[in-house]
Amino acid sequence: MKKLQSSTAAKVCAVIVLLCAAFGMGVFGVRAVLSFGSVADDDWQGSSRYYNAVENRRRELVEGIYLVYQLEILEKRIQEETAGPLAYADAEALREQKEQMEERFSRNNTWFRFRVLTGNGQILLGTNLKEEENLSKAVQMVHYFSFDLQEDVGYHYDYNTNSSSLSPSKDLEDTNDVKVELVLEYGVPELVDSSIQDEFYQFWQLWNMDRAAFGQYFTGFFCMGALALAALLWILWTAGHKAGEERVVTTWQEKIFFDVYAVVMLAAEVLLASCTVWATEQLYWGSANGYAVMNGDFSVFFRLGVLGTGTVFAAGACCGVLLLRTFVVRLKAGILGKTTLLCRVATWIVLTIHDFVRFLPITWKMVLGFGVYVIFTFWLIMMGQYDGVFMLMYFCLQTGLLLFLAW
């Protein structure tokens, strides 16, 4: 057992196992944290990913409606021959953008369903629903959004805290230009499939995958944690032992004051922990972005981000292991107090006071001791008015003093 405790090869293997296990803990932990939102949400449309995606689609659609509105105005000016010399080129560019928007919001390319109505809800201006299809039955939850269109101003809206829709802006109400008040109703079906692979399908797929894999990530995190703990105990058990040496062998770490070393290591731990949290947040919000998920490079970025977060977590674990190791070595060698700056300062203060009192004449010692006794007794009496514990301490002090004097 002594040879095994002093074996360099065993120590190296334990360090490698610890690093690998800490890295695995970081990777599995990050994946478990990212998957926990899907487990906590009973419905995939209750996640922040879904809300981000549906709001992105809503903003795109409102911008597309304004684009169509501007195109109609421009075509009208061209017919009336009141447009500028570049109007035809502008109109052609707007038509191309309109075609792109129509293609993007076609029911064959997205699960996003919508209806555009006039402000009073009487006239249907546009939709990607089938004929006779009811929006409230086609989607799980209908969202409402009202806004104004105005020539040379664009679409304008203010959130109304008393409703889920929007109210017209005061700036638009004060202008004399013609306004068009519109209402947008939109939503996404509860059941989606691979026939349309847009961001909503991707999020639904991620939701199912996260819920299925959360147990594996959670189990992997604790298995790696148990392995890391076993490796840590081995490292601490073998710390300070070297082949051919009977005494505990110290290293360069023990030459640094322990409290100074601890402050540096703890600061590094806090920094690395903050980096781990920040990286996890970036991965979560990146996966909550519909455009990022649809981007083919995102999966590569996500995997690299998870591996990087695991590496940062492992680095933080290494700082903690180094701090524990030097603490154990100092305890084994009996030099913890000698190599701690605060202990050395406190020892110097105690010895200085002891030498000062030791060289005082007996009369001054009695005067100094009686002064301390009077002040402490007065403090106990004052505190004893509010707390019986201090009064009990007062009586114990007087009893002890009486016994001492009797002795």
Tab-separated table of C-alpha atoms in Angstrom:
chain	number	residue	atom	x	y	z
A	1	MET	CA	0.000	0.000	0.000
A	2	LYS	CA	2.927	2.308	0.769
A	3	LYS	CA	4.395	1.702	-2.696
A	4	LEU	CA	1.019	2.369	-4.292
A	5	GLN	CA	0.661	5.594	-2.343
A	6	SER	CA	4.064	6.765	-3.569
A	7	SER	CA	3.624	5.552	-7.176
A	8	THR	CA	4.106	8.350	-9.701
A	9	ALA	CA	2.298	6.413	-12.427
A	10	ALA	CA	-0.775	5.995	-10.197
A	11	LYS	CA	-0.778	9.717	-9.451
A	12	VAL	CA	-0.553	10.614	-13.139
A	13	CYS	CA	-3.416	8.232	-13.971
A	14	ALA	CA	-5.537	9.733	-11.191
A	15	VAL	CA	-4.933	13.264	-12.520
A	16	ILE	CA	-5.858	12.201	-16.069
A	17	VAL	CA	-9.023	10.480	-14.828
A	18	LEU	CA	-9.944	13.570	-12.802
A	19	LEU	CA	-9.475	15.917	-15.762
A	20	CYS	CA	-11.497	13.699	-18.092
A	21	ALA	CA	-14.245	13.254	-15.507
A	22	ALA	CA	-14.397	17.000	-14.819
A	23	PHE	CA	-14.621	17.673	-18.558
A	24	GLY	CA	-17.415	15.095	-18.833
A	25	MET	CA	-19.220	16.733	-15.909
A	26	GLY	CA	-19.054	20.073	-17.695
A	27	VAL	CA	-20.348	18.689	-20.990
A	28	PHE	CA	-23.155	16.628	-19.457
A	29	GLY	CA	-24.015	19.427	-17.043
A	30	VAL	CA	-24.355	22.021	-19.793
A	31	ARG	CA	-26.494	19.703	-21.901
A	32	ALA	CA	-28.680	18.931	-18.869
A	33	VAL	CA	-29.144	22.638	-18.125
A	34	LEU	CA	-30.006	23.398	-21.752
A	35	SER	CA	-32.449	20.479	-21.819
A	36	PHE	CA	-34.108	21.295	-18.517
A	37	GLY	CA	-36.302	24.001	-20.081
A	38	SER	CA	-37.891	21.441	-22.399
A	39	VAL	CA	-38.490	19.085	-19.477
A	40	ALA	CA	-40.045	21.865	-17.391
A	41	ASP	CA	-42.348	22.923	-20.261
A	42	ASP	CA	-45.215	20.515	-20.793
A	43	ASP	CA	-45.856	22.013	-24.222
A	44	TRP	CA	-43.251	22.917	-26.843
A	45	GLN	CA	-45.138	26.153	-27.561
A	46	GLY	CA	-44.595	27.232	-23.983
A	47	SER	CA	-40.830	27.590	-24.403
A	48	SER	CA	-38.892	30.794	-24.961
A	49	ARG	CA	-37.597	29.303	-28.209
A	50	TYR	CA	-41.121	29.211	-29.604
A	51	TYR	CA	-41.947	32.750	-28.487
A	52	ASN	CA	-38.745	34.117	-30.017
A	53	ALA	CA	-39.437	32.343	-33.304
A	54	VAL	CA	-43.091	33.402	-33.535
A	55	GLU	CA	-42.181	37.018	-32.687
A	56	ASN	CA	-39.474	37.014	-35.367
A	57	ARG	CA	-42.045	35.804	-37.882
A	58	ARG	CA	-44.512	38.446	-36.751
A	59	ARG	CA	-41.949	41.241	-37.210
A	60	GLU	CA	-41.038	39.918	-40.642
A	61	LEU	CA	-44.662	39.785	-41.699
A	62	VAL	CA	-45.389	43.337	-40.522
A	63	GLU	CA	-42.348	44.568	-42.455
A	64	GLY	CA	-43.573	42.641	-45.491
A	65	ILE	CA	-47.013	44.233	-45.220
A	66	TYR	CA	-45.434	47.659	-45.108
A	67	LEU	CA	-43.329	46.704	-48.134
A	68	VAL	CA	-46.498	45.797	-50.100
A	69	TYR	CA	-48.103	49.048	-48.973
A	70	GLN	CA	-45.128	51.060	-50.228
A	71	LEU	CA	-45.185	49.138	-53.512
A	72	GLU	CA	-48.871	49.951	-54.051
A	73	ILE	CA	-48.220	53.638	-53.402
A	74	LEU	CA	-45.251	53.645	-55.777
A	75	GLU	CA	-47.193	51.879	-58.548
A	76	LYS	CA	-50.020	54.366	-58.121
A	77	ARG	CA	-47.586	57.275	-58.530
A	78	ILE	CA	-46.089	55.630	-61.601
A	79	GLN	CA	-49.564	55.331	-63.162
A	80	GLU	CA	-50.287	58.961	-62.307
A	81	GLU	CA	-46.841	59.905	-63.709
A	82	THR	CA	-45.920	61.711	-60.492
A	83	ALA	CA	-43.046	59.401	-59.504
A	84	GLY	CA	-39.369	60.230	-59.715
A	85	PRO	CA	-36.897	58.928	-62.330
A	86	LEU	CA	-35.809	56.001	-60.170
A	87	ALA	CA	-39.338	54.857	-59.366
A	88	TYR	CA	-39.324	51.978	-61.860
A	89	ALA	CA	-36.114	50.521	-60.421
A	90	ASP	CA	-37.435	50.930	-56.885
A	91	ALA	CA	-40.703	49.264	-57.840
A	92	GLU	CA	-38.871	46.319	-59.394
A	93	ALA	CA	-36.748	45.862	-56.257
A	94	LEU	CA	-39.878	45.979	-54.093
A	95	ARG	CA	-41.574	43.371	-56.298
A	96	GLU	CA	-38.619	41.013	-55.845
A	97	GLN	CA	-38.742	41.481	-52.083
A	98	LYS	CA	-42.502	40.916	-52.157
A	99	GLU	CA	-42.051	37.623	-54.005
A	100	GLN	CA	-39.457	36.524	-51.459
A	101	MET	CA	-41.792	37.365	-48.590
A	102	GLU	CA	-44.715	35.552	-50.227
A	103	GLU	CA	-42.517	32.513	-50.751
A	104	ARG	CA	-41.261	32.600	-47.165
A	105	PHE	CA	-44.778	32.875	-45.699
A	106	SER	CA	-46.380	30.375	-48.055
A	107	ARG	CA	-48.164	27.604	-46.143
A	108	ASN	CA	-45.979	25.137	-48.063
A	109	ASN	CA	-42.810	26.624	-46.497
A	110	THR	CA	-43.790	27.400	-42.915
A	111	TRP	CA	-46.101	26.289	-40.140
A	112	PHE	CA	-46.772	29.939	-39.315
A	113	ARG	CA	-50.449	30.729	-39.987
A	114	PHE	CA	-51.826	34.262	-40.188
A	115	ARG	CA	-54.661	36.534	-41.217
A	116	VAL	CA	-54.412	40.272	-41.968
A	117	LEU	CA	-57.649	42.186	-41.366
A	118	THR	CA	-58.748	45.795	-41.404
A	119	GLY	CA	-58.859	47.585	-38.071
A	120	ASN	CA	-62.533	46.794	-37.558
A	121	GLY	CA	-61.967	43.127	-38.452
A	122	GLN	CA	-64.458	43.245	-41.316
A	123	ILE	CA	-62.276	42.790	-44.414
A	124	LEU	CA	-59.687	40.033	-44.922
A	125	LEU	CA	-56.637	41.492	-46.691
A	126	GLY	CA	-54.330	38.466	-46.722
A	127	THR	CA	-53.800	34.998	-45.263
A	128	ASN	CA	-52.027	31.697	-45.858
A	129	LEU	CA	-54.973	29.644	-44.597
A	130	LYS	CA	-56.989	27.417	-46.874
A	131	GLU	CA	-60.479	28.396	-47.913
A	132	GLU	CA	-63.024	27.832	-45.149
A	133	GLU	CA	-60.164	27.096	-42.710
A	134	ASN	CA	-60.634	28.558	-39.238
A	135	LEU	CA	-57.541	30.088	-37.649
A	136	SER	CA	-58.615	29.307	-34.079
A	137	LYS	CA	-58.920	25.623	-35.028
A	138	ALA	CA	-55.794	25.559	-37.183
A	139	VAL	CA	-53.429	26.807	-34.470
A	140	GLN	CA	-53.069	26.049	-30.786
A	141	MET	CA	-53.124	29.677	-29.613
A	142	VAL	CA	-54.126	32.784	-31.590
A	143	HIS	CA	-52.004	35.898	-31.044
A	144	TYR	CA	-53.232	39.402	-31.940
A	145	PHE	CA	-51.236	42.390	-33.105
A	146	SER	CA	-52.640	45.738	-34.292
A	147	PHE	CA	-50.644	48.425	-36.064
A	148	ASP	CA	-50.950	51.435	-38.395
A	149	LEU	CA	-49.489	51.975	-41.852
A	150	GLN	CA	-48.811	55.466	-43.057
A	151	GLU	CA	-47.199	56.790	-46.206
A	152	ASP	CA	-43.642	58.100	-45.739
A	153	VAL	CA	-43.724	57.026	-42.082
A	154	GLY	CA	-44.037	53.247	-42.118
A	155	TYR	CA	-45.745	51.071	-39.584
A	156	HIS	CA	-46.025	52.446	-36.081
A	157	TYR	CA	-47.312	50.950	-32.847
A	158	ASP	CA	-47.247	51.295	-29.080
A	159	TYR	CA	-47.794	48.458	-26.649
A	160	ASN	CA	-50.978	48.726	-24.656
A	161	THR	CA	-50.456	47.187	-21.228
A	162	ASN	CA	-54.181	46.552	-20.785
A	163	SER	CA	-54.509	44.206	-23.762
A	164	SER	CA	-52.559	41.780	-25.889
A	165	SER	CA	-52.895	44.042	-28.966
A	166	LEU	CA	-51.241	47.347	-29.839
A	167	SER	CA	-52.645	50.879	-29.871
A	168	PRO	CA	-51.918	53.614	-32.445
A	169	SER	CA	-49.036	55.961	-31.781
A	170	LYS	CA	-49.808	59.551	-30.815
A	171	ASP	CA	-47.332	60.748	-33.455
A	172	LEU	CA	-49.509	59.176	-36.146
A	173	GLU	CA	-52.684	60.636	-34.718
A	174	ASP	CA	-51.260	64.135	-34.961
A	175	THR	CA	-50.391	63.873	-38.668
A	176	ASN	CA	-52.729	64.656	-41.582
A	177	ASP	CA	-51.540	61.772	-43.802
A	178	VAL	CA	-53.827	58.834	-44.500
A	179	LYS	CA	-53.467	55.970	-42.041
A	180	VAL	CA	-54.324	52.331	-42.582
A	181	GLU	CA	-55.263	50.466	-39.416
A	182	LEU	CA	-54.655	46.713	-39.573
A	183	VAL	CA	-54.982	43.736	-37.266
A	184	LEU	CA	-52.742	40.683	-37.542
A	185	GLU	CA	-53.906	37.320	-36.180
A	186	TYR	CA	-51.301	34.563	-36.134
A	187	GLY	CA	-50.241	31.306	-34.544
A	188	VAL	CA	-48.700	27.874	-35.127
A	189	PRO	CA	-50.422	24.451	-35.116
A	190	GLU	CA	-49.792	22.229	-32.123
A	191	LEU	CA	-48.905	19.238	-34.295
A	192	VAL	CA	-46.090	19.764	-36.803
A	193	ASP	CA	-44.112	17.247	-38.826
A	194	SER	CA	-41.193	16.947	-41.232
A	195	SER	CA	-43.288	17.891	-44.274
A	196	ILE	CA	-42.293	21.518	-43.582
A	197	GLN	CA	-38.875	21.844	-41.985
A	198	ASP	CA	-38.927	25.450	-40.832
A	199	GLU	CA	-37.717	26.795	-37.480
A	200	PHE	CA	-40.917	25.687	-35.723
A	201	TYR	CA	-40.341	22.104	-36.790
A	202	GLN	CA	-36.723	22.417	-35.634
A	203	PHE	CA	-37.832	23.683	-32.216
A	204	TRP	CA	-40.447	20.957	-31.881
A	205	GLN	CA	-37.765	18.393	-32.743
A	206	LEU	CA	-35.313	19.932	-30.251
A	207	TRP	CA	-38.013	19.893	-27.567
A	208	ASN	CA	-38.635	16.185	-28.077
A	209	MET	CA	-34.915	15.381	-28.232
A	210	ASP	CA	-34.162	17.356	-25.061
A	211	ARG	CA	-36.938	15.647	-23.129
A	212	ALA	CA	-35.743	12.221	-24.278
A	213	ALA	CA	-32.058	12.898	-23.544
A	214	PHE	CA	-32.352	14.811	-20.250
A	215	GLY	CA	-32.214	11.620	-18.165
A	216	GLN	CA	-29.059	10.510	-19.965
A	217	TYR	CA	-27.383	13.890	-19.448
A	218	PHE	CA	-28.384	13.935	-15.771
A	219	THR	CA	-27.097	10.383	-15.228
A	220	GLY	CA	-23.878	11.124	-17.102
A	221	PHE	CA	-23.259	14.215	-14.970
A	222	PHE	CA	-23.545	12.271	-11.706
A	223	CYS	CA	-21.535	9.302	-12.996
A	224	MET	CA	-18.727	11.627	-14.058
A	225	GLY	CA	-19.042	13.395	-10.708
A	226	ALA	CA	-18.634	10.118	-8.816
A	227	LEU	CA	-15.580	9.233	-10.915
A	228	ALA	CA	-14.085	12.687	-10.347
A	229	LEU	CA	-14.682	12.383	-6.595
A	230	ALA	CA	-12.947	8.992	-6.490
A	231	ALA	CA	-9.961	10.404	-8.408
A	232	LEU	CA	-9.872	13.422	-6.078
A	233	LEU	CA	-9.787	11.235	-2.966
A	234	TRP	CA	-6.930	9.221	-4.483
A	235	ILE	CA	-4.981	12.396	-5.258
A	236	LEU	CA	-5.466	13.726	-1.726
A	237	TRP	CA	-4.490	10.364	-0.227
A	238	THR	CA	-1.239	10.229	-2.216
A	239	ALA	CA	-0.453	13.947	-1.892
A	240	GLY	CA	2.923	14.626	-0.246
A	241	HIS	CA	4.186	11.063	-0.570
A	242	LYS	CA	7.182	10.239	-2.734
A	243	ALA	CA	9.068	7.027	-3.348
A	244	GLY	CA	12.177	6.811	-1.171
A	245	GLU	CA	11.020	9.553	1.204
A	246	GLU	CA	9.633	8.819	4.683
A	247	ARG	CA	8.595	12.380	5.437
A	248	VAL	CA	5.894	14.365	3.669
A	249	VAL	CA	7.390	16.090	0.625
A	250	THR	CA	6.306	19.672	-0.053
A	251	THR	CA	6.269	21.408	-3.437
A	252	TRP	CA	6.361	24.982	-4.733
A	253	GLN	CA	2.715	25.417	-3.726
A	254	GLU	CA	3.562	25.077	-0.028
A	255	LYS	CA	6.104	27.905	-0.328
A	256	ILE	CA	3.260	30.363	-0.939
A	257	PHE	CA	1.227	31.650	1.993
A	258	PHE	CA	-1.931	29.527	2.116
A	259	ASP	CA	-4.394	32.394	2.507
A	260	VAL	CA	-2.823	34.293	-0.412
A	261	TYR	CA	-2.878	31.111	-2.506
A	262	ALA	CA	-6.526	30.484	-1.505
A	263	VAL	CA	-7.611	34.018	-2.488
A	264	VAL	CA	-6.008	33.658	-5.931
A	265	MET	CA	-7.517	30.227	-6.518
A	266	LEU	CA	-10.981	31.250	-5.321
A	267	ALA	CA	-10.859	34.328	-7.562
A	268	ALA	CA	-9.955	32.056	-10.488
A	269	GLU	CA	-12.854	29.745	-9.508
A	270	VAL	CA	-15.318	32.647	-9.522
A	271	LEU	CA	-14.018	33.876	-12.885
A	272	LEU	CA	-14.223	30.435	-14.485
A	273	ALA	CA	-17.674	29.824	-12.984
A	274	SER	CA	-18.860	33.135	-14.438
A	275	CYS	CA	-17.444	32.149	-17.836
A	276	THR	CA	-19.250	28.802	-17.620
A	277	VAL	CA	-22.578	30.491	-16.822
A	278	TRP	CA	-22.070	33.056	-19.587
A	279	ALA	CA	-21.221	30.389	-22.161
A	280	THR	CA	-24.270	28.348	-21.139
A	281	GLU	CA	-26.503	31.399	-21.536
A	282	GLN	CA	-25.066	32.110	-24.982
A	283	LEU	CA	-25.718	28.531	-26.054
A	284	TYR	CA	-29.276	28.661	-24.721
A	285	TRP	CA	-30.218	31.945	-26.380
A	286	GLY	CA	-28.424	30.912	-29.549
A	287	SER	CA	-30.535	27.763	-29.699
A	288	ALA	CA	-33.615	29.903	-28.965
A	289	ASN	CA	-33.026	31.922	-32.143
A	290	GLY	CA	-34.952	30.587	-35.107
A	291	TYR	CA	-32.474	31.890	-37.665
A	292	ALA	CA	-29.544	30.341	-35.806
A	293	VAL	CA	-31.179	26.919	-35.709
A	294	MET	CA	-32.003	27.074	-39.412
A	295	ASN	CA	-28.381	27.959	-40.158
A	296	GLY	CA	-26.375	24.836	-41.018
A	297	ASP	CA	-23.305	26.138	-39.175
A	298	PHE	CA	-25.187	26.440	-35.888
A	299	SER	CA	-24.870	22.749	-35.015
A	300	VAL	CA	-21.077	23.013	-35.369
A	301	PHE	CA	-21.058	26.184	-33.256
A	302	PHE	CA	-23.276	24.515	-30.652
A	303	ARG	CA	-21.042	21.442	-30.337
A	304	LEU	CA	-17.896	23.550	-30.088
A	305	GLY	CA	-19.601	25.768	-27.520
A	306	VAL	CA	-20.544	22.765	-25.372
A	307	LEU	CA	-16.993	21.386	-25.572
A	308	GLY	CA	-15.561	24.803	-24.715
A	309	THR	CA	-17.881	25.162	-21.739
A	310	GLY	CA	-16.854	21.703	-20.542
A	311	THR	CA	-13.188	22.733	-20.814
A	312	VAL	CA	-13.783	25.893	-18.755
A	313	PHE	CA	-15.624	23.833	-16.137
A	314	ALA	CA	-12.705	21.379	-15.994
A	315	ALA	CA	-10.266	24.279	-15.534
A	316	GLY	CA	-12.327	25.504	-12.574
A	317	ALA	CA	-12.290	22.004	-11.099
A	318	CYS	CA	-8.488	21.924	-11.440
A	319	CYS	CA	-8.183	25.136	-9.434
A	320	GLY	CA	-10.276	23.606	-6.669
A	321	VAL	CA	-8.213	20.399	-6.680
A	322	LEU	CA	-4.930	22.310	-6.443
A	323	LEU	CA	-6.256	24.268	-3.463
A	324	LEU	CA	-7.433	21.118	-1.679
A	325	ARG	CA	-4.172	19.311	-2.418
A	326	THR	CA	-1.933	21.984	-0.922
A	327	PHE	CA	-4.249	22.210	2.106
A	328	VAL	CA	-3.942	18.456	2.717
A	329	VAL	CA	-0.153	18.459	2.221
A	330	ARG	CA	0.244	21.302	4.722
A	331	LEU	CA	-1.884	19.412	7.236
A	332	LYS	CA	0.141	16.222	6.757
A	333	ALA	CA	3.422	18.131	7.120
A	334	GLY	CA	2.121	20.149	10.092
A	335	ILE	CA	2.984	23.494	8.495
A	336	LEU	CA	-0.473	24.928	7.838
A	337	GLY	CA	-0.209	27.546	10.576
A	338	LYS	CA	3.396	28.422	9.706
A	339	THR	CA	2.548	28.928	6.025
A	340	THR	CA	-0.597	31.012	6.623
A	341	LEU	CA	-0.016	34.751	6.673
A	342	LEU	CA	-2.928	35.529	9.010
A	343	CYS	CA	-1.767	32.893	11.508
A	344	ARG	CA	1.743	34.295	11.501
A	345	VAL	CA	0.454	37.848	12.036
A	346	ALA	CA	-1.892	36.695	14.829
A	347	THR	CA	0.943	34.725	16.479
A	348	TRP	CA	3.205	37.785	16.367
A	349	ILE	CA	0.512	39.952	17.971
A	350	VAL	CA	-0.140	37.414	20.752
A	351	LEU	CA	3.571	36.989	21.497
A	352	THR	CA	4.094	40.738	21.539
A	353	ILE	CA	1.246	41.275	24.015
A	354	HIS	CA	2.495	38.333	26.101
A	355	ASP	CA	6.015	39.767	26.299
A	356	PHE	CA	4.637	43.210	27.129
A	357	VAL	CA	2.537	41.859	29.998
A	358	ARG	CA	5.302	39.527	31.201
A	359	PHE	CA	7.744	42.395	31.728
A	360	LEU	CA	5.231	44.651	33.511
A	361	PRO	CA	5.610	45.018	37.302
A	362	ILE	CA	3.160	43.015	39.407
A	363	THR	CA	1.278	46.176	40.476
A	364	TRP	CA	0.617	47.251	36.895
A	365	LYS	CA	-0.459	43.709	36.033
A	366	MET	CA	-3.031	43.804	38.816
A	367	VAL	CA	-4.254	47.258	37.764
A	368	LEU	CA	-4.511	46.183	34.120
A	369	GLY	CA	-6.280	42.932	35.005
A	370	PHE	CA	-8.728	44.716	37.345
A	371	GLY	CA	-9.505	47.303	34.631
A	372	VAL	CA	-10.289	44.579	32.116
A	373	TYR	CA	-12.441	42.831	34.748
A	374	VAL	CA	-14.437	46.020	35.507
A	375	ILE	CA	-15.075	46.810	31.834
A	376	PHE	CA	-16.105	43.252	31.001
A	377	THR	CA	-18.378	43.050	34.091
A	378	PHE	CA	-20.054	46.360	33.210
A	379	TRP	CA	-20.662	45.135	29.630
A	380	LEU	CA	-22.213	41.875	30.915
A	381	ILE	CA	-24.568	43.786	33.230
A	382	MET	CA	-25.685	46.113	30.427
A	383	MET	CA	-26.310	43.254	28.019
A	384	GLY	CA	-27.952	41.177	30.728
A	385	GLN	CA	-30.860	43.610	30.857
A	386	TYR	CA	-31.995	42.326	27.458
A	387	ASP	CA	-30.626	38.791	27.378
A	388	GLY	CA	-30.504	36.367	30.278
A	389	VAL	CA	-27.528	34.550	28.791
A	390	PHE	CA	-25.258	37.506	29.536
A	391	MET	CA	-26.542	37.704	33.092
A	392	LEU	CA	-25.766	34.001	33.498
A	393	MET	CA	-22.251	34.682	32.196
A	394	TYR	CA	-21.950	37.478	34.797
A	395	PHE	CA	-22.818	35.161	37.691
A	396	CYS	CA	-20.443	32.492	36.371
A	397	LEU	CA	-17.657	35.072	36.204
A	398	GLN	CA	-18.255	36.209	39.789
A	399	THR	CA	-18.407	32.613	41.006
A	400	GLY	CA	-15.155	31.799	39.222
A	401	LEU	CA	-13.479	34.907	40.688
A	402	LEU	CA	-14.663	33.972	44.201
A	403	LEU	CA	-13.260	30.456	43.869
A	404	PHE	CA	-9.953	31.844	42.579
A	405	LEU	CA	-9.644	34.266	45.506
A	406	ALA	CA	-10.560	31.501	47.958
A	407	TRP	CA	-7.840	29.325	46.441
